[in-house]
mmCIF file of C-alpha atoms in Angstrom:
data_model
loop_
_atom_site.group_PDB
_atom_site.id
_atom_site.type_symbol
_atom_site.label_atom_id
_atom_site.label_comp_id
_atom_site.label_asym_id
_atom_site.label_seq_id
_atom_site.Cartn_x
_atom_site.Cartn_y
_atom_site.Cartn_z
ATOM 1 C CA MET A 1364 -7.254 15.155 -34.994
ATOM 2 C CA LEU A 1365 -8.350 13.761 -31.756
ATOM 3 C CA THR A 1366 -6.821 10.464 -30.819
ATOM 4 C CA ALA A 1367 -8.616 8.095 -28.301
ATOM 5 C CA HIS A 1368 -6.565 6.159 -25.885
ATOM 6 C CA ALA A 1369 -9.183 3.730 -24.385
ATOM 7 C CA VAL A 1370 -8.053 1.008 -22.210
ATOM 8 C CA PRO A 1371 -7.816 -2.279 -24.324
ATOM 9 C CA GLY A 1372 -10.499 -4.872 -23.723
ATOM 10 C CA LYS A 1373 -13.026 -2.172 -22.166
ATOM 11 C CA PRO A 1374 -15.968 -1.666 -24.575
ATOM 12 C CA LYS A 1375 -17.351 1.202 -22.435
ATOM 13 C CA ALA A 1376 -13.988 3.082 -22.442
ATOM 14 C CA ALA A 1377 -14.091 2.778 -26.336
ATOM 15 C CA ALA A 1378 -17.606 3.773 -26.615
ATOM 16 C CA LEU A 1379 -17.176 6.855 -24.604
ATOM 17 C CA CYS A 1380 -14.010 7.843 -26.257
ATOM 18 C CA ALA A 1381 -15.493 7.394 -29.549
ATOM 19 C CA ALA A 1382 -18.926 9.253 -28.796
ATOM 20 C CA PHE A 1383 -16.828 12.383 -27.484
ATOM 21 C CA ILE A 1384 -14.800 12.290 -30.768
ATOM 22 C CA ALA A 1385 -17.752 12.051 -33.152
ATOM 23 C CA GLY A 1386 -19.314 15.274 -31.290
ATOM 24 C CA ALA A 1387 -16.068 17.128 -31.860
ATOM 25 C CA PRO A 1388 -15.244 19.244 -34.931
ATOM 26 C CA LYS A 1389 -13.164 17.691 -37.655
ATOM 27 C CA THR A 1390 -10.661 20.309 -36.844
ATOM 28 C CA ALA A 1391 -10.245 19.187 -33.063
ATOM 29 C CA VAL A 1392 -6.793 18.164 -31.935
ATOM 30 C CA GLY A 1393 -5.725 16.514 -28.729
ATOM 31 C CA HIS A 1394 -6.230 13.154 -27.014
ATOM 32 C CA VAL A 1395 -9.208 11.645 -25.339
ATOM 33 C CA PHE A 1396 -8.916 9.194 -22.327
ATOM 34 C CA TYR A 1397 -11.486 7.125 -20.217
ATOM 35 C CA GLY A 1398 -9.739 5.357 -17.641
ATOM 36 C CA VAL A 1399 -5.750 4.989 -17.415
ATOM 37 C CA LYS A 1400 -4.582 1.471 -16.614
ATOM 38 C CA ASP A 1401 -1.142 -0.392 -17.407
ATOM 39 C CA THR A 1402 -2.206 -0.950 -20.708
ATOM 40 C CA ASN A 1403 -2.496 2.597 -21.922
ATOM 41 C CA ALA A 1404 -0.431 4.300 -19.238
ATOM 42 C CA HIS A 1405 2.483 4.798 -21.749
ATOM 43 C CA ALA A 1406 0.036 6.994 -23.896
ATOM 44 C CA TRP A 1407 -1.131 9.014 -21.006
ATOM 45 C CA LYS A 1408 2.440 9.719 -19.689
ATOM 46 C CA LYS A 1409 3.592 10.878 -23.251
ATOM 47 C CA VAL A 1410 0.691 13.152 -23.805
ATOM 48 C CA LEU A 1411 1.351 14.696 -20.047
ATOM 49 C CA ALA A 1412 5.099 14.990 -20.652
ATOM 50 C CA SER A 1413 4.514 16.667 -24.133
ATOM 51 C CA GLY A 1414 2.110 19.206 -22.617
ATOM 52 C CA GLU A 1415 -0.382 18.247 -25.552
ATOM 53 C CA LEU A 1416 -4.465 18.877 -24.953
ATOM 54 C CA TYR A 1417 -6.019 16.200 -23.644
ATOM 55 C CA TYR A 1418 -9.896 15.407 -22.463
ATOM 56 C CA PHE A 1419 -10.500 13.412 -19.678
ATOM 57 C CA ILE A 1420 -13.746 11.280 -19.250
ATOM 58 C CA ASP A 1421 -15.015 9.899 -16.173
ATOM 59 C CA ASN A 1422 -18.004 8.751 -14.082
ATOM 60 C CA SER A 1423 -20.650 11.258 -12.949
ATOM 61 C CA TYR A 1424 -20.036 13.523 -10.021
ATOM 62 C CA PHE A 1425 -23.222 12.509 -8.428
ATOM 63 C CA ASP A 1426 -24.564 8.992 -7.484
ATOM 64 C CA ALA A 1427 -27.846 9.828 -8.930
ATOM 65 C CA VAL A 1428 -26.746 9.375 -12.352
ATOM 66 C CA ARG A 1429 -24.074 7.249 -11.983
ATOM 67 C CA VAL A 1430 -24.006 3.761 -13.760
ATOM 68 C CA GLY A 1431 -22.174 0.373 -13.437
ATOM 69 C CA SER A 1432 -18.584 -0.152 -14.754
ATOM 70 C CA SER A 1433 -19.758 -1.870 -17.992
ATOM 71 C CA SER A 1434 -22.880 0.488 -18.954
ATOM 72 C CA THR A 1435 -23.183 3.931 -20.549
ATOM 73 C CA GLU A 1436 -27.073 3.695 -20.266
ATOM 74 C CA GLY A 1437 -28.936 6.000 -18.252
ATOM 75 C CA GLY A 1438 -25.892 7.703 -16.977
ATOM 76 C CA GLN A 1439 -23.897 10.991 -17.076
ATOM 77 C CA PHE A 1440 -20.043 11.258 -17.557
ATOM 78 C CA ARG A 1441 -17.967 14.088 -16.576
ATOM 79 C CA VAL A 1442 -15.446 15.379 -19.265
ATOM 80 C CA THR A 1443 -12.590 17.947 -18.353
ATOM 81 C CA ARG A 1444 -10.068 19.596 -20.260
ATOM 82 C CA ASN A 1445 -6.422 19.186 -19.209
ATOM 83 C CA ALA A 1446 -7.336 17.853 -15.919
ATOM 84 C CA ILE A 1447 -8.952 14.875 -14.136
ATOM 85 C CA GLN A 1448 -11.721 16.775 -12.515
ATOM 86 C CA LEU A 1449 -13.165 20.304 -12.961
ATOM 87 C CA GLN A 1450 -11.226 23.111 -11.688
ATOM 88 C CA GLY A 1451 -12.229 26.568 -11.212
ATOM 89 C CA ALA A 1452 -15.819 26.162 -10.385
ATOM 90 C CA ARG A 1453 -15.959 29.334 -8.020
ATOM 91 C CA GLN A 1454 -15.243 31.459 -11.187
ATOM 92 C CA ARG A 1455 -17.847 29.640 -13.427
ATOM 93 C CA ARG A 1456 -21.527 30.474 -14.060
ATOM 94 C CA SER A 1457 -24.495 28.377 -14.448
ATOM 95 C CA ASP A 1458 -28.344 28.849 -14.872
ATOM 96 C CA GLY A 1459 -28.859 25.810 -12.956
ATOM 97 C CA LYS A 1460 -31.245 23.945 -15.142
ATOM 98 C CA ARG A 1461 -29.076 20.467 -15.403
ATOM 99 C CA TRP A 1462 -28.561 20.698 -11.467
ATOM 100 C CA ALA A 1463 -32.535 21.088 -11.085
ATOM 101 C CA ALA A 1464 -33.204 18.190 -13.513
ATOM 102 C CA LEU A 1465 -31.210 15.724 -11.253
ATOM 103 C CA GLY A 1466 -33.725 16.282 -8.378
ATOM 104 C CA ILE A 1467 -30.902 16.148 -5.539
ATOM 105 C CA GLU A 1468 -31.668 18.303 -2.546
ATOM 106 C CA ILE A 1469 -28.568 19.961 -0.393
ATOM 107 C CA GLN A 1470 -28.834 19.245 3.169
ATOM 108 C CA PRO A 1471 -27.949 21.699 5.968
ATOM 109 C CA TRP A 1472 -24.356 21.819 6.998
ATOM 110 C CA GLU A 1473 -23.107 20.350 10.149
ATOM 111 C CA ASP A 1474 -19.812 21.213 11.812
ATOM 112 C CA ARG A 1475 -19.170 18.059 13.464
ATOM 113 C CA ILE A 1476 -16.704 17.603 16.270
ATOM 114 C CA ARG A 1477 -17.426 14.113 17.094
ATOM 115 C CA GLY A 1478 -17.359 10.913 15.043
ATOM 116 C CA TYR A 1479 -14.576 9.123 12.848
ATOM 117 C CA TRP A 1480 -12.654 10.144 9.963
ATOM 118 C CA LEU A 1481 -14.292 8.513 7.233
ATOM 119 C CA ALA A 1482 -11.391 7.706 4.737
ATOM 120 C CA ILE A 1483 -12.419 6.707 1.266
ATOM 121 C CA GLU A 1484 -9.876 4.718 -0.755
ATOM 122 C CA GLN A 1485 -9.592 4.942 -4.382
ATOM 123 C CA SER A 1486 -7.952 2.256 -6.845
ATOM 124 C CA GLU A 1487 -4.235 1.717 -6.703
ATOM 125 C CA VAL A 1488 -4.129 2.191 -10.568
ATOM 126 C CA PHE A 1489 -6.007 5.517 -10.382
ATOM 127 C CA MET A 1490 -3.725 6.853 -7.691
ATOM 128 C CA LYS A 1491 -0.802 5.777 -9.516
ATOM 129 C CA TYR A 1492 -1.529 6.974 -13.055
ATOM 130 C CA SER A 1493 -4.403 9.548 -12.871
ATOM 131 C CA ALA A 1494 -3.881 11.077 -9.574
ATOM 132 C CA ARG A 1495 -0.068 10.492 -9.913
ATOM 133 C CA GLU A 1496 0.202 10.349 -6.190
ATOM 134 C CA PRO A 1497 0.573 6.768 -5.228
ATOM 135 C CA ARG A 1498 1.407 7.362 -1.719
ATOM 136 C CA TRP A 1499 -1.366 10.119 -0.883
ATOM 137 C CA TYR A 1500 -4.020 7.644 0.408
ATOM 138 C CA PHE A 1501 -1.505 5.788 2.845
ATOM 139 C CA ASN A 1502 0.067 8.874 4.008
ATOM 140 C CA THR A 1503 -3.039 10.483 4.671
ATOM 141 C CA ILE A 1504 -4.389 7.321 6.740
ATOM 142 C CA ARG A 1505 -1.173 7.388 8.745
ATOM 143 C CA ASN A 1506 -1.486 10.878 9.597
ATOM 144 C CA LEU A 1507 -5.165 10.296 10.766
ATOM 145 C CA GLN A 1508 -4.367 7.628 12.846
ATOM 146 C CA ALA A 1509 -1.627 9.642 14.528
ATOM 147 C CA THR A 1510 -4.159 12.143 15.880
ATOM 148 C CA GLY A 1511 -5.643 9.169 18.038
ATOM 149 C CA GLU A 1512 -8.927 9.763 16.768
ATOM 150 C CA PRO A 1513 -11.025 6.805 15.223
ATOM 151 C CA VAL A 1514 -10.571 6.377 11.601
ATOM 152 C CA LYS A 1515 -13.017 4.169 9.427
ATOM 153 C CA VAL A 1516 -11.929 3.059 6.138
ATOM 154 C CA ARG A 1517 -14.127 2.393 3.135
ATOM 155 C CA PRO A 1518 -11.870 0.122 0.984
ATOM 156 C CA TRP A 1519 -11.966 0.634 -2.718
ATOM 157 C CA ASN A 1520 -14.427 -1.636 -4.336
ATOM 158 C CA PRO A 1521 -14.980 -1.594 -8.283
ATOM 159 C CA ASP A 1522 -18.740 -2.408 -7.893
ATOM 160 C CA LYS A 1523 -19.711 1.375 -7.289
ATOM 161 C CA THR A 1524 -23.376 0.597 -7.356
ATOM 162 C CA LYS A 1525 -22.973 -1.870 -4.524
ATOM 163 C CA ILE A 1526 -20.808 0.414 -2.323
ATOM 164 C CA GLN A 1527 -23.114 3.701 -2.712
ATOM 165 C CA LYS A 1528 -25.872 1.807 -0.961
ATOM 166 C CA THR A 1529 -23.702 1.767 2.241
ATOM 167 C CA LEU A 1530 -22.110 5.107 2.022
ATOM 168 C CA HIS A 1531 -24.991 7.387 3.586
ATOM 169 C CA ALA A 1532 -24.886 5.049 6.688
ATOM 170 C CA ASP A 1533 -21.046 5.486 7.176
ATOM 171 C CA LEU A 1534 -21.688 9.324 6.477
ATOM 172 C CA GLU A 1535 -23.956 9.524 9.492
ATOM 173 C CA GLY A 1536 -21.221 8.681 12.146
ATOM 174 C CA ALA A 1537 -18.492 10.696 10.270
ATOM 175 C CA ARG A 1538 -16.868 13.956 11.498
ATOM 176 C CA ALA A 1539 -15.710 14.303 8.056
ATOM 177 C CA VAL A 1540 -14.764 12.707 4.774
ATOM 178 C CA VAL A 1541 -11.339 12.218 3.685
ATOM 179 C CA THR A 1542 -10.294 11.380 0.033
ATOM 180 C CA HIS A 1543 -8.019 12.310 -2.824
ATOM 181 C CA SER A 1544 -10.822 12.978 -5.347
ATOM 182 C CA SER A 1545 -13.526 10.295 -4.927
ATOM 183 C CA ALA A 1546 -17.025 11.456 -5.654
ATOM 184 C CA ALA A 1547 -17.905 10.243 -2.181
ATOM 185 C CA ALA A 1548 -16.619 13.539 -1.006
ATOM 186 C CA ILE A 1549 -19.292 15.247 -3.038
ATOM 187 C CA THR A 1550 -21.953 13.064 -2.043
ATOM 188 C CA GLY A 1551 -20.716 13.921 1.631
ATOM 189 C CA ALA A 1552 -20.778 17.573 0.986
ATOM 190 C CA ILE A 1553 -24.445 17.385 -0.280
ATOM 191 C CA ALA A 1554 -25.236 15.734 2.862
ATOM 192 C CA GLY A 1555 -23.823 18.495 4.742
ATOM 193 C CA VAL A 1556 -20.643 16.481 6.306
ATOM 194 C CA PRO A 1557 -17.373 18.292 6.318
ATOM 195 C CA PHE A 1558 -14.517 17.037 3.860
ATOM 196 C CA GLY A 1559 -10.903 17.001 3.091
ATOM 197 C CA VAL A 1560 -9.741 16.402 -0.426
ATOM 198 C CA ALA A 1561 -6.822 17.060 -2.670
ATOM 199 C CA PRO A 1562 -6.411 19.914 -4.956
ATOM 200 C CA GLU A 1563 -7.350 17.704 -8.021
ATOM 201 C CA SER A 1564 -10.764 17.330 -6.468
ATOM 202 C CA ALA A 1565 -13.391 19.711 -7.999
ATOM 203 C CA ILE A 1566 -14.586 20.571 -4.681
ATOM 204 C CA HIS A 1567 -11.135 21.289 -3.211
ATOM 205 C CA GLY A 1568 -11.456 24.637 -1.276
ATOM 206 C CA MET A 1569 -15.338 24.976 -1.474
ATOM 207 C CA LEU A 1570 -17.027 26.512 1.435
ATOM 208 C CA PRO A 1571 -20.127 25.439 2.854
ATOM 209 C CA ASP A 1572 -22.123 28.254 1.507
ATOM 210 C CA GLU A 1573 -20.777 27.699 -1.973
ATOM 211 C CA ARG A 1574 -22.251 24.333 -2.412
ATOM 212 C CA PHE A 1575 -25.224 25.390 -4.414
ATOM 213 C CA HIS A 1576 -23.092 27.207 -6.860
ATOM 214 C CA PHE A 1577 -20.480 24.501 -7.078
ATOM 215 C CA MET A 1578 -23.098 21.603 -7.698
ATOM 216 C CA ARG A 1579 -24.753 23.642 -10.485
ATOM 217 C CA VAL A 1580 -21.358 24.195 -12.292
ATOM 218 C CA LEU A 1581 -20.664 20.285 -11.956
ATOM 219 C CA ALA A 1582 -24.031 19.429 -13.004
ATOM 220 C CA ASP A 1583 -23.183 21.430 -16.445
ATOM 221 C CA ALA A 1584 -19.896 19.584 -16.799
ATOM 222 C CA GLN A 1585 -20.964 15.992 -17.371
ATOM 223 C CA TYR A 1586 -23.046 14.655 -20.194
ATOM 224 C CA THR A 1587 -25.035 11.510 -21.427
ATOM 225 C CA THR A 1588 -23.656 9.427 -24.221
ATOM 226 C CA GLU A 1589 -25.933 11.102 -26.900
ATOM 227 C CA GLU A 1590 -24.760 14.365 -25.575
ATOM 228 C CA LEU A 1591 -21.086 13.511 -26.153
ATOM 229 C CA ARG A 1592 -22.002 12.199 -29.630
ATOM 230 C CA SER A 1593 -24.042 15.103 -30.833
ATOM 231 C CA GLY A 1594 -21.510 17.629 -29.964
ATOM 232 C CA PHE A 1595 -23.503 19.223 -27.104
ATOM 233 C CA ALA A 1596 -20.799 18.481 -24.516
ATOM 234 C CA TRP A 1597 -17.915 19.860 -26.750
ATOM 235 C CA ALA A 1598 -19.923 23.072 -27.140
ATOM 236 C CA MET A 1599 -20.699 23.173 -23.406
ATOM 237 C CA ILE A 1600 -16.815 22.789 -22.604
ATOM 238 C CA HIS A 1601 -15.608 25.365 -25.057
ATOM 239 C CA GLU A 1602 -18.447 27.986 -24.662
ATOM 240 C CA THR A 1603 -17.661 27.807 -20.847
ATOM 241 C CA GLU A 1604 -13.939 28.634 -21.445
ATOM 242 C CA ARG A 1605 -14.692 31.488 -23.855
ATOM 243 C CA SER A 1606 -16.992 33.109 -21.181
ATOM 244 C CA GLU A 1607 -14.434 32.955 -18.573
#
């Protein structure tokens, strides 16, 4: 059976985990997470240590279909199997229909040699549990500052809708976006801004001329709540794996 480990007291987490399980076959096994915090970290650590199958649900890869911290309406949510973000996008195929439906345009690439390093902070609890690299951000900032070049920090803020409104302005003056696995790097890459991310990021290693392919694949790997509940997401995840 599939077991949900929703963060206690978070209705959104419980709703998304329940929707995914409702769409899975009755014979499905594994664990389902949407967010890992102190209150469900024990279950997360136990699953990782055991090597058991898990599904990790999180917010959209794209700002266009990202919703607030308490809402599931009108948004899409990425789901990955045994990873916090999709891996191996280069080897996957896509018909591009879901990407086209988002109406996002990829901008020309710019190899920038001036500007600041735009460092995107992610939450301390995410870095501690999901990323399992609590010192990554601080070590990265230290290394950037050691270059003597300007560094602009965007502190973590739980109000994603609010901070999205200022991201593009910060991207304009950036020579590159640097973050562990924030979706802000994807926003930057779409805007043509260079980026540096950790291997856990879905766009780690992506080349400028691969952006269109990667974005099409990522659009296929996120779903509405109804698509979770109907089993469409389950079918997409496992059909993709069978075709590789």
